[in-house]
CSV table of C-alpha atoms in Angstrom, one decimal:
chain,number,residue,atom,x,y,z
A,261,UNK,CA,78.9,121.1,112.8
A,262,UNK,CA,81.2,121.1,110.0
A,263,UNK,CA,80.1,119.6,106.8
A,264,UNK,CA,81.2,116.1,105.8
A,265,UNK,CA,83.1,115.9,102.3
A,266,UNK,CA,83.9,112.6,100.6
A,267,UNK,CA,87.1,111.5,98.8
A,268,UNK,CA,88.2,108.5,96.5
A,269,UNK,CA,92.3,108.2,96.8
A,270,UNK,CA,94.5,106.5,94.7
A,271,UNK,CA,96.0,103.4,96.3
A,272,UNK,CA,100.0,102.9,95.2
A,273,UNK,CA,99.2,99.2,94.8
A,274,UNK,CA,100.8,97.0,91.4
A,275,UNK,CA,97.6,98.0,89.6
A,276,UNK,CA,98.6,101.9,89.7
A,277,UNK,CA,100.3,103.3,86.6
A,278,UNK,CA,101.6,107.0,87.0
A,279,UNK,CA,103.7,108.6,83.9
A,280,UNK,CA,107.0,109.9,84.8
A,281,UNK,CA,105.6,113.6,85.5
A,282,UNK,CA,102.9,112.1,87.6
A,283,UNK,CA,105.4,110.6,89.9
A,284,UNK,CA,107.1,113.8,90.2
A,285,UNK,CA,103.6,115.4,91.2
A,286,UNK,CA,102.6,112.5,94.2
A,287,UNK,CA,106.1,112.0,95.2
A,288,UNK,CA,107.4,115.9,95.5
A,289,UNK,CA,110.6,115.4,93.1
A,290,UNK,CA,112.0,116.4,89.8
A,291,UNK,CA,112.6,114.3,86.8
A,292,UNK,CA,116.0,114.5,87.2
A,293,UNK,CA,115.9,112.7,90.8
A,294,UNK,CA,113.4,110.1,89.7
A,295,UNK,CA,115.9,109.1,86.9
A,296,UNK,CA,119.2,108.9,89.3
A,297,UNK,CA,116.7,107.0,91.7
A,298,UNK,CA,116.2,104.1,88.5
A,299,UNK,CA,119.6,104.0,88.2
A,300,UNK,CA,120.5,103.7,91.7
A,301,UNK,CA,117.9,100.8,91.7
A,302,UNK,CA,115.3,102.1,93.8
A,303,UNK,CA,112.6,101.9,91.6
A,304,UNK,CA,111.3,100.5,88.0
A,305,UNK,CA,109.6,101.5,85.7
A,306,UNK,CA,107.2,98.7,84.0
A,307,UNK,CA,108.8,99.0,80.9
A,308,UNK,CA,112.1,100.3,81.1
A,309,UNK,CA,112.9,99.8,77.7
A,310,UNK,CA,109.9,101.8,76.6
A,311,UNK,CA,109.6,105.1,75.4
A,312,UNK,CA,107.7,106.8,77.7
A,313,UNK,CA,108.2,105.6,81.6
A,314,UNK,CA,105.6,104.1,83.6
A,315,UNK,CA,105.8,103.5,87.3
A,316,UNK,CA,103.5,101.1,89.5
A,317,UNK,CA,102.2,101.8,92.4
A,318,UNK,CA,104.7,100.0,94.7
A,319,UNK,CA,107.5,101.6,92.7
A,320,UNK,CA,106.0,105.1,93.7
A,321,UNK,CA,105.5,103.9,97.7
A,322,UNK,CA,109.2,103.6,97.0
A,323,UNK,CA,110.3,106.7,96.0
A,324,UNK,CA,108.6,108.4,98.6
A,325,UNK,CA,110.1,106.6,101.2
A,326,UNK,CA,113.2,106.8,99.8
A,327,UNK,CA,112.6,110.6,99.5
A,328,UNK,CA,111.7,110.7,102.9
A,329,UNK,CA,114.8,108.8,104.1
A,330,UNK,CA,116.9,111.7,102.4
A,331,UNK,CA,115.3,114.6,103.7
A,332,UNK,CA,114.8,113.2,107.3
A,333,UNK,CA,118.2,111.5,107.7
A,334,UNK,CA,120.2,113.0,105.2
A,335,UNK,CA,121.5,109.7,103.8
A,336,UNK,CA,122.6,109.5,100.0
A,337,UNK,CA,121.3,107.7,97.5
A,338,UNK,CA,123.0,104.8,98.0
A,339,UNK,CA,122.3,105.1,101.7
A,340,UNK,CA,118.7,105.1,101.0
A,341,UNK,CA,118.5,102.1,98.4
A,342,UNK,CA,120.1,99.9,101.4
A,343,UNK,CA,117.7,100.9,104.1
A,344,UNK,CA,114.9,100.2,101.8
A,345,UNK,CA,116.5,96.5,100.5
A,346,UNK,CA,116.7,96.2,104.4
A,347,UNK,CA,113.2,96.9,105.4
A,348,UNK,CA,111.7,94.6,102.5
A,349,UNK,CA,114.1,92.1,103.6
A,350,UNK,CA,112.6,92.6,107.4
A,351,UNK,CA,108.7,92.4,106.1
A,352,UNK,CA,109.8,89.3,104.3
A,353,UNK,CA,111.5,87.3,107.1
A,354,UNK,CA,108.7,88.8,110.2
A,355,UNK,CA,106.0,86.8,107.2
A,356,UNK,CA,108.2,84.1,107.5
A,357,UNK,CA,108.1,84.3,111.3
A,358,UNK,CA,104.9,84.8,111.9
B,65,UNK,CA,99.8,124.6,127.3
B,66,UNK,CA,102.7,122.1,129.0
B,67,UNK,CA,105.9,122.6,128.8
B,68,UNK,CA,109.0,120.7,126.9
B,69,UNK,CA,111.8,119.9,128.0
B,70,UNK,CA,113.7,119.7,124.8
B,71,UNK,CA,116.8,118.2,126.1
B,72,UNK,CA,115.3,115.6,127.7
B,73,UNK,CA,113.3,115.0,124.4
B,74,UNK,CA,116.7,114.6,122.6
B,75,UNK,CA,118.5,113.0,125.7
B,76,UNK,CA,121.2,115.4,125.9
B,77,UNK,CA,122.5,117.9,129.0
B,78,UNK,CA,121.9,121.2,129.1
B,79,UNK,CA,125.8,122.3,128.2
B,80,UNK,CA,125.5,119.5,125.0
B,81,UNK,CA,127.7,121.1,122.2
B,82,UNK,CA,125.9,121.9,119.1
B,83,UNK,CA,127.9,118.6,117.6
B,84,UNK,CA,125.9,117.0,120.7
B,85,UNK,CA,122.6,117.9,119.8
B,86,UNK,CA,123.6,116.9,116.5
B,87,UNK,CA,124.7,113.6,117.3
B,88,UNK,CA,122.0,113.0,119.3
B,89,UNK,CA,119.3,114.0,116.6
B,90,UNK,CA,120.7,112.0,114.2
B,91,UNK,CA,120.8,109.1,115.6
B,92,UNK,CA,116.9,110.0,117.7
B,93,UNK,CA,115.7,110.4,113.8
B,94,UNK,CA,116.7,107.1,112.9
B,95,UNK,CA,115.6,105.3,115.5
B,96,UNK,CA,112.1,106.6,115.1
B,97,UNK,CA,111.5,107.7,111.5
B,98,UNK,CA,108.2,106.4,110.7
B,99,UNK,CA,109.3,104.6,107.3
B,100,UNK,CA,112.1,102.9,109.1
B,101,UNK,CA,110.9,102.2,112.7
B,102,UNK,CA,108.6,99.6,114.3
B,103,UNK,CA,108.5,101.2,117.5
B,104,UNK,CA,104.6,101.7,118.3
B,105,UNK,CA,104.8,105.7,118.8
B,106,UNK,CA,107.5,106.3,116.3
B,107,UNK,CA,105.8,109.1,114.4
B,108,UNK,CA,104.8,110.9,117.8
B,109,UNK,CA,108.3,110.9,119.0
B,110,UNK,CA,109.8,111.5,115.4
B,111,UNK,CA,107.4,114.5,116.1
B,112,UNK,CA,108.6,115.7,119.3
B,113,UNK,CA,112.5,115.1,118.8
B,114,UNK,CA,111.9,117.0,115.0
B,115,UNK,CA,110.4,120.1,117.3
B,116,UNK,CA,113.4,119.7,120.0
B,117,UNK,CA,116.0,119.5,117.2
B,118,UNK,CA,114.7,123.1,115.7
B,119,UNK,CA,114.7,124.6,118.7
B,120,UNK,CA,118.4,123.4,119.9
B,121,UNK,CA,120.4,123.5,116.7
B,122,UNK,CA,119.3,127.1,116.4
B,123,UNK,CA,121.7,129.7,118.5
B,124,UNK,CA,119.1,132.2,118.4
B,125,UNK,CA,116.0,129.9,119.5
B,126,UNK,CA,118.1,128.2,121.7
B,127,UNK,CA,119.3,131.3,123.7
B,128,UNK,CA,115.9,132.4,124.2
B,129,UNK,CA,114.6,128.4,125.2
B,130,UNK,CA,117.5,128.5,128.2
B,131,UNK,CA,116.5,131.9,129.2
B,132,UNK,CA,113.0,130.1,130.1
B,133,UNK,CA,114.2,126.9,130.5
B,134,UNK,CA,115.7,126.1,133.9
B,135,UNK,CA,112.5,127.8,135.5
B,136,UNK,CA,110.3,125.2,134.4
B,137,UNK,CA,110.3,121.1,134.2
B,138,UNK,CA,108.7,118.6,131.3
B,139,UNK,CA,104.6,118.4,131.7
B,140,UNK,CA,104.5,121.4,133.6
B,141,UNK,CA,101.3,123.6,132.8
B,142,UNK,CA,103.0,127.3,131.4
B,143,UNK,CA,102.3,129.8,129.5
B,144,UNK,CA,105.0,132.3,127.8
B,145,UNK,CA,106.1,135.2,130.1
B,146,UNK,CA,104.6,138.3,129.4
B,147,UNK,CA,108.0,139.9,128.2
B,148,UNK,CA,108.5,137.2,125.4
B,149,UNK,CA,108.8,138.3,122.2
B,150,UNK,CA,110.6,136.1,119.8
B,151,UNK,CA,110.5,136.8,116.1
B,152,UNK,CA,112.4,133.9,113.8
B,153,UNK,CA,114.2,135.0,110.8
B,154,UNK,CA,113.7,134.3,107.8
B,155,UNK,CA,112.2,131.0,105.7
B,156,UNK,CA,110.2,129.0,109.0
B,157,UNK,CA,109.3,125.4,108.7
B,158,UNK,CA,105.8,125.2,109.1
B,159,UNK,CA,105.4,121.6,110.0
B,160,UNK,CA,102.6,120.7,112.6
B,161,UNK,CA,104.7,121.1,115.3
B,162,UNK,CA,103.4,121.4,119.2
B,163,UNK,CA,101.1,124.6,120.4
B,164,UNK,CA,103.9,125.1,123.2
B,165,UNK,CA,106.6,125.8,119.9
B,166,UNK,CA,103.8,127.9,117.9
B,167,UNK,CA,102.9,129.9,121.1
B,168,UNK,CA,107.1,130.4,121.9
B,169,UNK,CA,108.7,130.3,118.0
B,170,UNK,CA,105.5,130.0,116.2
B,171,UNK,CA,106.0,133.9,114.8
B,172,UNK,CA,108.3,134.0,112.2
B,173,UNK,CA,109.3,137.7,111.2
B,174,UNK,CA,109.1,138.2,107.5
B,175,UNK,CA,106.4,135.4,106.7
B,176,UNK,CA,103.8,137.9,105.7
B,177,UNK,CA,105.9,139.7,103.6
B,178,UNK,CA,107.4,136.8,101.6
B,179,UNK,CA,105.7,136.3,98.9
B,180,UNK,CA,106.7,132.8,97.5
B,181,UNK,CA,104.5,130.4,97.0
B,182,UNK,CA,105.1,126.6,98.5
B,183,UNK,CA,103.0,123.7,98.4
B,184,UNK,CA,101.7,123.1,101.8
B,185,UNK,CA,103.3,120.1,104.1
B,186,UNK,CA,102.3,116.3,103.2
B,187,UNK,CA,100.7,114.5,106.0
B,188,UNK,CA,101.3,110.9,107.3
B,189,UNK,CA,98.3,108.8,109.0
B,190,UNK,CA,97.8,105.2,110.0
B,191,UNK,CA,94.8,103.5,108.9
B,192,UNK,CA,93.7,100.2,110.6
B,193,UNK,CA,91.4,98.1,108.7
B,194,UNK,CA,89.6,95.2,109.0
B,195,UNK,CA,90.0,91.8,106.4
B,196,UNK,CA,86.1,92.2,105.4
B,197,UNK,CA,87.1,95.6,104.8
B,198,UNK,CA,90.0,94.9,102.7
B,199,UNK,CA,87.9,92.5,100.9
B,200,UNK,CA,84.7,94.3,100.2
B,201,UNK,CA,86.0,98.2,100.3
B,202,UNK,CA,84.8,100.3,103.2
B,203,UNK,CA,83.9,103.8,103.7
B,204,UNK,CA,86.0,105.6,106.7
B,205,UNK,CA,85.5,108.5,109.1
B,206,UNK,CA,88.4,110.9,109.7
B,207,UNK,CA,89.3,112.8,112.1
B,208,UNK,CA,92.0,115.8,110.1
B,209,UNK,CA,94.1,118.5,112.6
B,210,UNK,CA,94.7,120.8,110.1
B,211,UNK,CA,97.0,124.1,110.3
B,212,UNK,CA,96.0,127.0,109.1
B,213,UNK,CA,97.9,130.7,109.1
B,214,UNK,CA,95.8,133.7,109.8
B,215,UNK,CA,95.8,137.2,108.4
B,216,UNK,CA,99.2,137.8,110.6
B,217,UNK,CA,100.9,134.6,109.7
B,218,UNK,CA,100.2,133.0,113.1
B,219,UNK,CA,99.3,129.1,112.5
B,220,UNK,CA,95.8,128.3,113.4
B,221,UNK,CA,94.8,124.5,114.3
B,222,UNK,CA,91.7,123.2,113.0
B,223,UNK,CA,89.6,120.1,113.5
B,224,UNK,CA,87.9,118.3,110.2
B,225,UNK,CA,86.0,115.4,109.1
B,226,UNK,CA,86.7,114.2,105.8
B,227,UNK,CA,85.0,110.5,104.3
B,228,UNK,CA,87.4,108.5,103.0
B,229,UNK,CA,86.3,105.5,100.8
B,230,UNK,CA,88.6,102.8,100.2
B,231,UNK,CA,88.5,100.7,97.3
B,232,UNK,CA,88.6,96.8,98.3
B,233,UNK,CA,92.0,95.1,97.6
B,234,UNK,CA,94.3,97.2,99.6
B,235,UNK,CA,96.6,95.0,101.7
B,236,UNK,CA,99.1,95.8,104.8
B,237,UNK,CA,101.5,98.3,104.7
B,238,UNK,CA,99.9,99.9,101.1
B,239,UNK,CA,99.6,103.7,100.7
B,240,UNK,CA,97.0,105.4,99.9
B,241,UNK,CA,97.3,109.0,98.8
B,242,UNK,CA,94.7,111.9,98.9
B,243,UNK,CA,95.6,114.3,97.2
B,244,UNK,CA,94.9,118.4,98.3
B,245,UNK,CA,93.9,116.7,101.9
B,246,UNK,CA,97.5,117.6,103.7
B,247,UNK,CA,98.5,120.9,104.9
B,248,UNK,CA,97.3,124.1,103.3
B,249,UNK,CA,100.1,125.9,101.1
B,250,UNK,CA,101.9,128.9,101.7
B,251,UNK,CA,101.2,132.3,99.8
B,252,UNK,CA,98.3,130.5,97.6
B,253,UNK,CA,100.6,127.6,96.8
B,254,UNK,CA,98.7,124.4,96.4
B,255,UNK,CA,97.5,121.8,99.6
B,256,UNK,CA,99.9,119.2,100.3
B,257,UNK,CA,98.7,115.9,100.5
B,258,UNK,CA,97.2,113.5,103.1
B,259,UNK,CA,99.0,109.5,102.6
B,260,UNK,CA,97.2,107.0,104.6
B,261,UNK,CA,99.2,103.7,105.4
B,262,UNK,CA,97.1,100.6,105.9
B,263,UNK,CA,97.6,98.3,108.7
B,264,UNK,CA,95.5,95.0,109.0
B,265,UNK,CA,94.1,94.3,112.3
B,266,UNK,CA,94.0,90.3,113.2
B,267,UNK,CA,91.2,88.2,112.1
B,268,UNK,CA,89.7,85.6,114.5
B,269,UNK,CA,90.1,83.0,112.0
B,270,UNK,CA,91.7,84.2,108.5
B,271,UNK,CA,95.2,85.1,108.7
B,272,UNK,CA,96.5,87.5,106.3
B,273,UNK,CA,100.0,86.6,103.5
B,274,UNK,CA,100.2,89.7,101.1
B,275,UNK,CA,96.4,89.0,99.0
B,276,UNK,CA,96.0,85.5,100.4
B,277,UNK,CA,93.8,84.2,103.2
B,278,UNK,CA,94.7,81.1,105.3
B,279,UNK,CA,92.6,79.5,107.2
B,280,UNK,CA,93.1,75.6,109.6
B,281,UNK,CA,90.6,73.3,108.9
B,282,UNK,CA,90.5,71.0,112.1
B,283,UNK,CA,89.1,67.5,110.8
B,284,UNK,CA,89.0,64.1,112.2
B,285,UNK,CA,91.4,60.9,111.2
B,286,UNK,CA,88.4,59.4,109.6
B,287,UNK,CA,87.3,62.4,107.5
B,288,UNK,CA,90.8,62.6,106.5
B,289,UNK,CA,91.3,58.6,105.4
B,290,UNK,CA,87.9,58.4,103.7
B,291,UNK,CA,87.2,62.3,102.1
B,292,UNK,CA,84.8,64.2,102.7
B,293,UNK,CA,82.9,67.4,102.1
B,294,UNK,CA,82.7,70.2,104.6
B,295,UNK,CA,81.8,73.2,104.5
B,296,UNK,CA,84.4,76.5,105.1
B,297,UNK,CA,84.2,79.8,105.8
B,298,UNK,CA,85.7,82.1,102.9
B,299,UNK,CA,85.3,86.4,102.8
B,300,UNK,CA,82.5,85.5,99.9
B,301,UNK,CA,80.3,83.5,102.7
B,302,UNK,CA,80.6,79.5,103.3
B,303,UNK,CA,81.2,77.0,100.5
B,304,UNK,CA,81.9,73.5,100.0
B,305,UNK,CA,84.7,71.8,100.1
B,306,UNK,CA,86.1,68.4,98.8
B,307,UNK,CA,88.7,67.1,101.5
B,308,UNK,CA,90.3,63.9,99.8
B,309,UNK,CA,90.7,60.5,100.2
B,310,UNK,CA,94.1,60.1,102.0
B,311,UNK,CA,94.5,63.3,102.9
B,312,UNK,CA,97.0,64.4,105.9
B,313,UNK,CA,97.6,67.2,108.7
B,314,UNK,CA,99.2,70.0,107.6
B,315,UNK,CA,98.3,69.4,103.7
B,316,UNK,CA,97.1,72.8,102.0
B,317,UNK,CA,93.6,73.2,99.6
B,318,UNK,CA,93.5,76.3,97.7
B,319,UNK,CA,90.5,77.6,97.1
B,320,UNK,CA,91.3,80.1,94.3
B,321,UNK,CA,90.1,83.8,94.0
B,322,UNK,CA,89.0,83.7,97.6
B,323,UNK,CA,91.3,86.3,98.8
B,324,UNK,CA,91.2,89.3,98.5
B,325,UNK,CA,90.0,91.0,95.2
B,326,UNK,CA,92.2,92.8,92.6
B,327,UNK,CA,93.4,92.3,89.1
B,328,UNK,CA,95.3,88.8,90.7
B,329,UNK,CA,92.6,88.6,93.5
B,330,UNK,CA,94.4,86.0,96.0
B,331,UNK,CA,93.6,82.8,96.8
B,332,UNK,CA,92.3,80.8,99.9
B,333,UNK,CA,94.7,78.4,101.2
B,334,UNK,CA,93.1,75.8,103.9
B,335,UNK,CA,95.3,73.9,105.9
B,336,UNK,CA,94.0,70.7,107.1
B,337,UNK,CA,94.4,70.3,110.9
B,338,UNK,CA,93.9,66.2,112.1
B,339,UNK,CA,92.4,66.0,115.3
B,340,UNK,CA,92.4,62.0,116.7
B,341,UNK,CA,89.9,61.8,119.5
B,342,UNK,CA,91.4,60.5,123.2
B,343,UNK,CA,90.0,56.9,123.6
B,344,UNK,CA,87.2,57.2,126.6
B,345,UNK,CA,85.5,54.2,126.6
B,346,UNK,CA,87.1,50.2,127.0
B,347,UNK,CA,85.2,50.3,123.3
B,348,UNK,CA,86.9,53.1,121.7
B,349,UNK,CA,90.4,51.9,123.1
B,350,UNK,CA,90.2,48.4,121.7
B,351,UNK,CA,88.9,50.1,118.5
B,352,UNK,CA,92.4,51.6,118.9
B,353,UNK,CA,94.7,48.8,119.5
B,354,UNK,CA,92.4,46.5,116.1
B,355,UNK,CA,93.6,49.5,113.6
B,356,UNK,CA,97.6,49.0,115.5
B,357,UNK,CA,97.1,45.5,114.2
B,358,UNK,CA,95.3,45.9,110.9
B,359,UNK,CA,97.4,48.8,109.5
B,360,UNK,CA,100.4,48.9,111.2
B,361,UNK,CA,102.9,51.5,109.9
B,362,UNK,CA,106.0,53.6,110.8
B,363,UNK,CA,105.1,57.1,110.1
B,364,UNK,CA,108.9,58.0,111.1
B,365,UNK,CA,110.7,56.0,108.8
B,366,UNK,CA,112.1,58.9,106.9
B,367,UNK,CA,113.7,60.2,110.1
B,368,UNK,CA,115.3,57.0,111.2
B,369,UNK,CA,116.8,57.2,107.6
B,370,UNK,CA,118.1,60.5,108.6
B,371,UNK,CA,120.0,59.6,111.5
């Protein structure tokens, strides 16, 4: 039998606060891409106005994904910001439906 | 081992152009990218038609897929010919892919002697949960595949158990990354990571709105014309509640804090539910017609107005 080992994990809920570089580290990016992603939209930081940038959680979920939509279906930037508007826009009217 | 039929994975003829295959991927990837689709099976097939599009779009792969290919049909039990001896080139994409692709492709010619280091792949996993889960935290069993490359570079699968425990608060559709617990990294570069996404199975009673419970309260007319107390079911166990003088179907009572925990914890909204008894008796039926006569009243007034 293999031995059992136990994790904790870090849930990317709005209670989650990663610095800039620790986005970079959970999401698989550089700096660079996280700051075109802010501008595109895709995500905020808590503070943008602040010195150093802080993400939530739900920001980082966001990233990924849009990461993921990049690499997977080579869409642009702006590709992936729409696809992302769209599918909060479908979990919000499927609650509505429910 | 069966074997795949990776045209009819990607839905395209055997002569398909490379544009085809192209094409076809394309549009097979959105349709079933696990971020984007809600087909049931989309990371499966996202999967399969990944594996089918790096055979295909690959002249040298695909030559040596077509040289098999005709002799055998999808599902079929095979194993590689004797003979076969295929060798990729250069940088290989180690992604869990089937053992029919690792046993054919899986062999990539210069992996041992690169020597860059990668971070191994990040994995993707559902996780269904319960509400009393959600609400308490819970402690999970999980079953890992995980690939691992031997001394010649040849990808290895393994089976693992891991514990998982999950904080209470997490909600549907939230992520929840563990970190080192994806694929293992290539040339001593460091484990990807595992990212569990949570979906909420249906409760018999509560349902679920982002961190708040609902939950219909059935009562009867009288209850609802002359308040009352009850007593309702919340995730913390049953407490009372105060149901107004007056009150009417449909109304909400928030019970607040009752959902599920976090820095805003959610509330419990109750949604009252007036259930008017069918007369059975001469006794009840006159009882009926007195309150007609006592309190008459138009409850659709406002929709006359309307029209």
């Amino acid at each position: 039998m293999s031995k059992r080992e136990s994790f904790s994990c870090m849930v990317l809920d709005e209670n989650l606060r990663l610095t800039l570089r620790e986005v970079c580290v959970v999401c698989g990016v550089e700096e660079t891409h996280v700051v075109k992603m802010v501008e595109e939209g895709i995500a905020e930081p808590v503070d943008p106005a602040a010195g150093g940038w802080e993400f939530s959680g739900i920001a980082v979920a966001r990233i990924r994904t849009a990461r993921r939509l990049q690499r997977d279906l080579h869409v642009n930037l702006a590709g992936a910001a729409l696809a992302l508007d769209l599918l909060d826009e479908i979990g919000r009217l499927g609650k509505l439906h429910e | 081992m069966k074997f795949r039929d990776y045209y009819e994975v990607m839905g395209v003829p055997r002569s398909a152009s490379d544009d085809e295959i192209k094409r076809a991927y394309r549009r097979l990837a959105r349709k079933y990218h696990p971020d984007v689709s809600k087909e049931p099976d989309a990371e499966d097939r996202f999967k399969e038609v990944g594996e089918a599009y790096e055979v295909l779009k690959d002249s040298e792969k695909r030559t040596a897929y077509d040289e098999l290919g005709s002799r055998w049909k999808e599902g079929q039990e095979f194993s590689p010919p004797p003979q076969w001896d295929f060798h990729s080139q250069g940088d290989q994409d180690p992604r869990a892919f089937s053992d029919f692709f690792e046993q054919l492709f899986g062999q990539a010619r210069g992996a041992q002697t690169s020597s860059v280091s990668r971070k191994g792949h990040n994995r993707q996993a559902e996780i269904a949960i319960t509400l009393e889960e959600a609400f308490s935290g819970t402690t999970r069993s999980l079953s890992l595949e995980q690939v691992e490359y031997d001394k010649s570079g040849r990808p290895q699968r393994k089976q693992r158990q891991i514990n998982v425990k999950i904080p209470a608060g997490v909600t549907e559709g939230r992520q929840i990354r563990l970190a080192g617990q994806g694929d293992p990294g290539i040339n001593g570069g460091p484990s990807g990571d595992l990212f569990l996404r949570v979906r909420m199975m249906p409760h018999r009673h509560f349902k679920l709105d982002g961190k708040d419970v609902s939950l219909e309260l059935p009562i009867t007319p009288w209850e609802a014309a002359l308040g009352t107390t009850v007593r309702v079911a919340t995730l913390q166990g049953d407490v009372d509640l105060r149901i107004p003088k007056g009150s009417q179907s449909g109304q909400r009572l928030r019970l607040k804090g009752k959902g599920i925990p976090g820095e805003k914890p959610g509330a419990q909204q109750v949604i009252l539910k007036i259930v008017t008894p069918a007369p059975e008796t001469q006794a009840q039926e006159d009882l009926y017609r007195r309150m007609a006569e006592i309190m008459p009243m138009n409850p659709r007034l406002d929709n006359e107005e309307q029209l």
